[in-house]
Short mmCIF file of the C-alpha atoms (twelve columns), coordinates in Angstrom:
data_MODEL
# 
_entry.id   MODEL 
# 
loop_
_atom_site.group_PDB 
_atom_site.id 
_atom_site.type_symbol 
_atom_site.label_atom_id 
_atom_site.label_alt_id 
_atom_site.label_comp_id 
_atom_site.label_asym_id 
_atom_site.label_seq_id 
_atom_site.Cartn_x 
_atom_site.Cartn_y 
_atom_site.Cartn_z 
_atom_site.pdbx_PDB_model_num 
ATOM 1   C CA . MET A 1   -15.158 -101.949 -67.078 1 
ATOM 2   C CA . ALA A 2   -17.337 -100.911 -69.980 1 
ATOM 3   C CA . PRO A 3   -15.756 -99.163  -72.963 1 
ATOM 4   C CA . GLY A 4   -15.752 -95.411  -72.601 1 
ATOM 5   C CA . GLY A 5   -15.654 -95.556  -68.787 1 
ATOM 6   C CA . PRO A 6   -13.075 -93.748  -66.648 1 
ATOM 7   C CA . LEU A 7   -10.435 -96.331  -67.576 1 
ATOM 8   C CA . SER A 8   -9.991  -96.849  -71.268 1 
ATOM 9   C CA . ARG A 9   -7.136  -98.811  -72.848 1 
ATOM 10  C CA . GLY A 10  -5.191  -98.708  -69.594 1 
ATOM 11  C CA . ARG A 11  -5.241  -94.909  -69.339 1 
ATOM 12  C CA . LEU A 12  -7.007  -92.858  -66.730 1 
ATOM 13  C CA . ARG A 13  -9.223  -90.206  -68.246 1 
ATOM 14  C CA . THR A 14  -10.623 -87.281  -66.358 1 
ATOM 15  C CA . ARG A 15  -13.874 -85.533  -67.090 1 
ATOM 16  C CA . VAL A 16  -12.833 -82.350  -65.297 1 
ATOM 17  C CA . ASP A 17  -10.604 -79.630  -66.660 1 
ATOM 18  C CA . THR A 18  -8.656  -79.068  -63.446 1 
ATOM 19  C CA . ARG A 19  -7.313  -75.726  -64.672 1 
ATOM 20  C CA . ARG A 20  -10.793 -74.261  -64.112 1 
ATOM 21  C CA . LYS A 21  -10.500 -75.077  -60.407 1 
ATOM 22  C CA . ILE A 22  -7.201  -73.177  -59.940 1 
ATOM 23  C CA . SER A 23  -6.893  -69.458  -59.253 1 
ATOM 24  C CA . VAL A 24  -4.543  -66.991  -57.595 1 
ATOM 25  C CA . ALA A 25  -7.513  -64.855  -56.513 1 
ATOM 26  C CA . PRO A 26  -8.074  -64.719  -52.770 1 
ATOM 27  C CA . PRO A 27  -10.562 -67.182  -51.309 1 
ATOM 28  C CA . GLU A 28  -14.040 -65.750  -51.130 1 
ATOM 29  C CA . SER A 29  -15.818 -65.603  -47.798 1 
ATOM 30  C CA . ASP A 30  -18.565 -68.129  -48.472 1 
ATOM 31  C CA . PRO A 31  -20.250 -70.047  -45.647 1 
ATOM 32  C CA . GLY A 32  -20.764 -73.057  -47.927 1 
ATOM 33  C CA . THR A 33  -17.047 -73.491  -48.635 1 
ATOM 34  C CA . VAL A 34  -14.603 -75.158  -46.271 1 
ATOM 35  C CA . TRP A 35  -11.039 -73.913  -46.893 1 
ATOM 36  C CA . VAL A 36  -7.993  -76.076  -46.087 1 
ATOM 37  C CA . ARG A 37  -4.373  -74.909  -46.272 1 
ATOM 38  C CA . ALA A 38  -1.420  -77.311  -46.615 1 
ATOM 39  C CA . TYR A 39  1.832   -77.724  -48.557 1 
ATOM 40  C CA . PHE A 40  0.948   -80.840  -50.600 1 
ATOM 41  C CA . ASP A 41  4.634   -81.439  -51.346 1 
ATOM 42  C CA . PRO A 42  4.491   -84.112  -52.511 1 
ATOM 43  C CA . VAL A 43  0.814   -85.023  -52.706 1 
ATOM 44  C CA . LEU A 44  0.398   -88.219  -50.682 1 
ATOM 45  C CA . PRO A 45  -2.520  -90.584  -49.980 1 
ATOM 46  C CA . HIS A 46  -3.054  -88.979  -46.566 1 
ATOM 47  C CA . HIS A 47  -3.887  -85.712  -48.369 1 
ATOM 48  C CA . ALA A 48  -6.759  -87.345  -50.261 1 
ATOM 49  C CA . ARG A 49  -8.114  -88.881  -47.048 1 
ATOM 50  C CA . MET A 50  -7.749  -85.611  -45.117 1 
ATOM 51  C CA . LEU A 51  -9.461  -83.563  -47.832 1 
ATOM 52  C CA . ALA A 52  -12.308 -86.068  -48.178 1 
ATOM 53  C CA . ARG A 53  -12.824 -85.846  -44.409 1 
ATOM 54  C CA . HIS A 54  -13.000 -82.031  -44.558 1 
ATOM 55  C CA . LYS A 55  -15.423 -82.172  -47.501 1 
ATOM 56  C CA . GLN A 56  -17.986 -84.189  -45.513 1 
ATOM 57  C CA . GLY A 57  -21.008 -81.995  -44.901 1 
ATOM 58  C CA . ALA A 58  -19.608 -79.045  -46.884 1 
ATOM 59  C CA . GLU A 59  -21.086 -77.683  -50.091 1 
ATOM 60  C CA . ARG A 60  -17.642 -76.980  -51.530 1 
ATOM 61  C CA . LEU A 61  -14.048 -77.715  -50.557 1 
ATOM 62  C CA . GLY A 62  -11.426 -75.105  -51.303 1 
ATOM 63  C CA . VAL A 63  -7.707  -75.752  -50.976 1 
ATOM 64  C CA . ILE A 64  -4.948  -73.206  -50.469 1 
ATOM 65  C CA . ILE A 65  -1.503  -74.385  -51.580 1 
ATOM 66  C CA . ALA A 66  0.872   -73.010  -48.951 1 
ATOM 67  C CA . PRO A 67  4.251   -71.760  -50.174 1 
ATOM 68  C CA . LEU A 68  7.206   -73.941  -49.206 1 
ATOM 69  C CA . GLU A 69  10.732  -72.621  -49.615 1 
ATOM 70  C CA . GLU A 70  12.447  -75.943  -50.369 1 
ATOM 71  C CA . SER A 71  9.662   -77.735  -52.199 1 
ATOM 72  C CA . LEU A 72  10.105  -80.898  -54.215 1 
ATOM 73  C CA . LEU A 73  7.461   -79.817  -56.732 1 
ATOM 74  C CA . PRO A 74  6.636   -76.346  -58.039 1 
ATOM 75  C CA . ALA A 75  3.456   -74.793  -56.667 1 
ATOM 76  C CA . THR A 76  1.691   -75.028  -60.039 1 
ATOM 77  C CA . ALA A 77  2.283   -78.785  -60.181 1 
ATOM 78  C CA . ARG A 78  1.009   -79.227  -56.622 1 
ATOM 79  C CA . ALA A 79  -2.077  -77.142  -57.447 1 
ATOM 80  C CA . GLU A 80  -2.819  -79.205  -60.575 1 
ATOM 81  C CA . ILE A 81  -2.498  -82.515  -58.719 1 
ATOM 82  C CA . VAL A 82  -4.714  -81.362  -55.834 1 
ATOM 83  C CA . ALA A 83  -7.270  -79.950  -58.292 1 
ATOM 84  C CA . SER A 84  -7.540  -83.395  -59.883 1 
ATOM 85  C CA . LEU A 85  -8.982  -84.853  -56.670 1 
ATOM 86  C CA . GLU A 86  -12.735 -85.330  -57.026 1 
ATOM 87  C CA . CYS A 87  -13.540 -83.895  -53.584 1 
ATOM 88  C CA . VAL A 88  -11.752 -80.590  -54.334 1 
ATOM 89  C CA . ASP A 89  -13.818 -77.803  -55.887 1 
ATOM 90  C CA . LEU A 90  -11.445 -74.809  -55.774 1 
ATOM 91  C CA . VAL A 91  -7.662  -74.396  -55.491 1 
ATOM 92  C CA . ARG A 92  -5.776  -71.229  -54.632 1 
ATOM 93  C CA . ALA A 93  -2.098  -71.249  -55.486 1 
ATOM 94  C CA . PRO A 94  0.590   -69.517  -53.412 1 
ATOM 95  C CA . GLY A 95  0.220   -65.779  -53.629 1 
ATOM 96  C CA . ALA A 96  -3.499  -65.891  -52.890 1 
ATOM 97  C CA . GLU A 97  -3.995  -63.931  -49.720 1 
ATOM 98  C CA . THR A 98  -6.583  -65.106  -47.237 1 
ATOM 99  C CA . PRO A 99  -8.916  -62.231  -46.363 1 
ATOM 100 C CA . ALA A 100 -9.914  -61.595  -42.761 1 
ATOM 101 C CA . GLY A 101 -13.073 -63.421  -41.819 1 
ATOM 102 C CA . THR A 102 -12.395 -66.410  -44.050 1 
ATOM 103 C CA . GLY A 103 -12.102 -69.474  -41.847 1 
ATOM 104 C CA . VAL A 104 -9.237  -71.687  -42.978 1 
ATOM 105 C CA . ILE A 105 -8.349  -75.068  -41.549 1 
ATOM 106 C CA . ASP A 106 -4.555  -75.028  -41.364 1 
ATOM 107 C CA . GLU A 107 -3.091  -78.492  -41.965 1 
ATOM 108 C CA . CYS A 108 0.489   -77.249  -42.545 1 
ATOM 109 C CA . GLU A 109 1.904   -78.659  -39.307 1 
ATOM 110 C CA . SER A 110 0.474   -82.152  -39.833 1 
ATOM 111 C CA . ASP A 111 1.490   -81.927  -43.490 1 
ATOM 112 C CA . LEU A 112 5.138   -81.311  -42.521 1 
ATOM 113 C CA . ARG A 113 5.067   -84.341  -40.185 1 
ATOM 114 C CA . GLU A 114 3.712   -86.584  -42.976 1 
ATOM 115 C CA . ARG A 115 6.210   -85.136  -45.461 1 
ATOM 116 C CA . GLY A 116 9.042   -85.889  -43.018 1 
ATOM 117 C CA . ARG A 117 7.872   -89.494  -42.614 1 
ATOM 118 C CA . PHE A 118 7.658   -89.900  -46.382 1 
ATOM 119 C CA . LEU A 119 11.141  -88.471  -46.976 1 
ATOM 120 C CA . GLN A 120 12.605  -90.659  -44.211 1 
ATOM 121 C CA . HIS A 121 11.018  -93.681  -45.869 1 
ATOM 122 C CA . VAL A 122 12.493  -92.754  -49.260 1 
ATOM 123 C CA . LEU A 123 15.943  -92.175  -47.744 1 
ATOM 124 C CA . ALA A 124 15.828  -95.451  -45.805 1 
ATOM 125 C CA . ARG A 125 14.895  -97.417  -48.924 1 
ATOM 126 C CA . HIS A 126 16.960  -95.631  -51.552 1 
ATOM 127 C CA . GLY A 127 19.744  -93.690  -49.843 1 
ATOM 128 C CA . ARG A 128 20.203  -90.035  -50.739 1 
ATOM 129 C CA . LEU A 129 17.719  -87.977  -52.676 1 
ATOM 130 C CA . ARG A 130 19.063  -86.853  -56.034 1 
ATOM 131 C CA . GLU A 131 19.845  -83.160  -56.263 1 
# 
């Protein structure tokens, strides 16, 4: 890769300040934005594939980080990781209410299934999770 490209001296550089994508304001009702809600705890490869699929044909992709009582990562960390994905344009952290009339694709149920598979894999390979 040429010097100054995305990878430089073995480090990944980003050209986007992901903090600008994150807000606790409610999602705006905008026909050009597809909104997806999930837990993203932890963020896994299936999340990137799922979000890229939802972005197809949409002007913008907004993500709502759903609150999860026993999360592995704090909501702010999950929001920052999701915001770093190229296909994601907007991120709403827990606490952002979804106004009536805003269509949201709810991926929470499938997210919990994938999370369960991931945690089972970790437990099978490494025993107990550290507390």
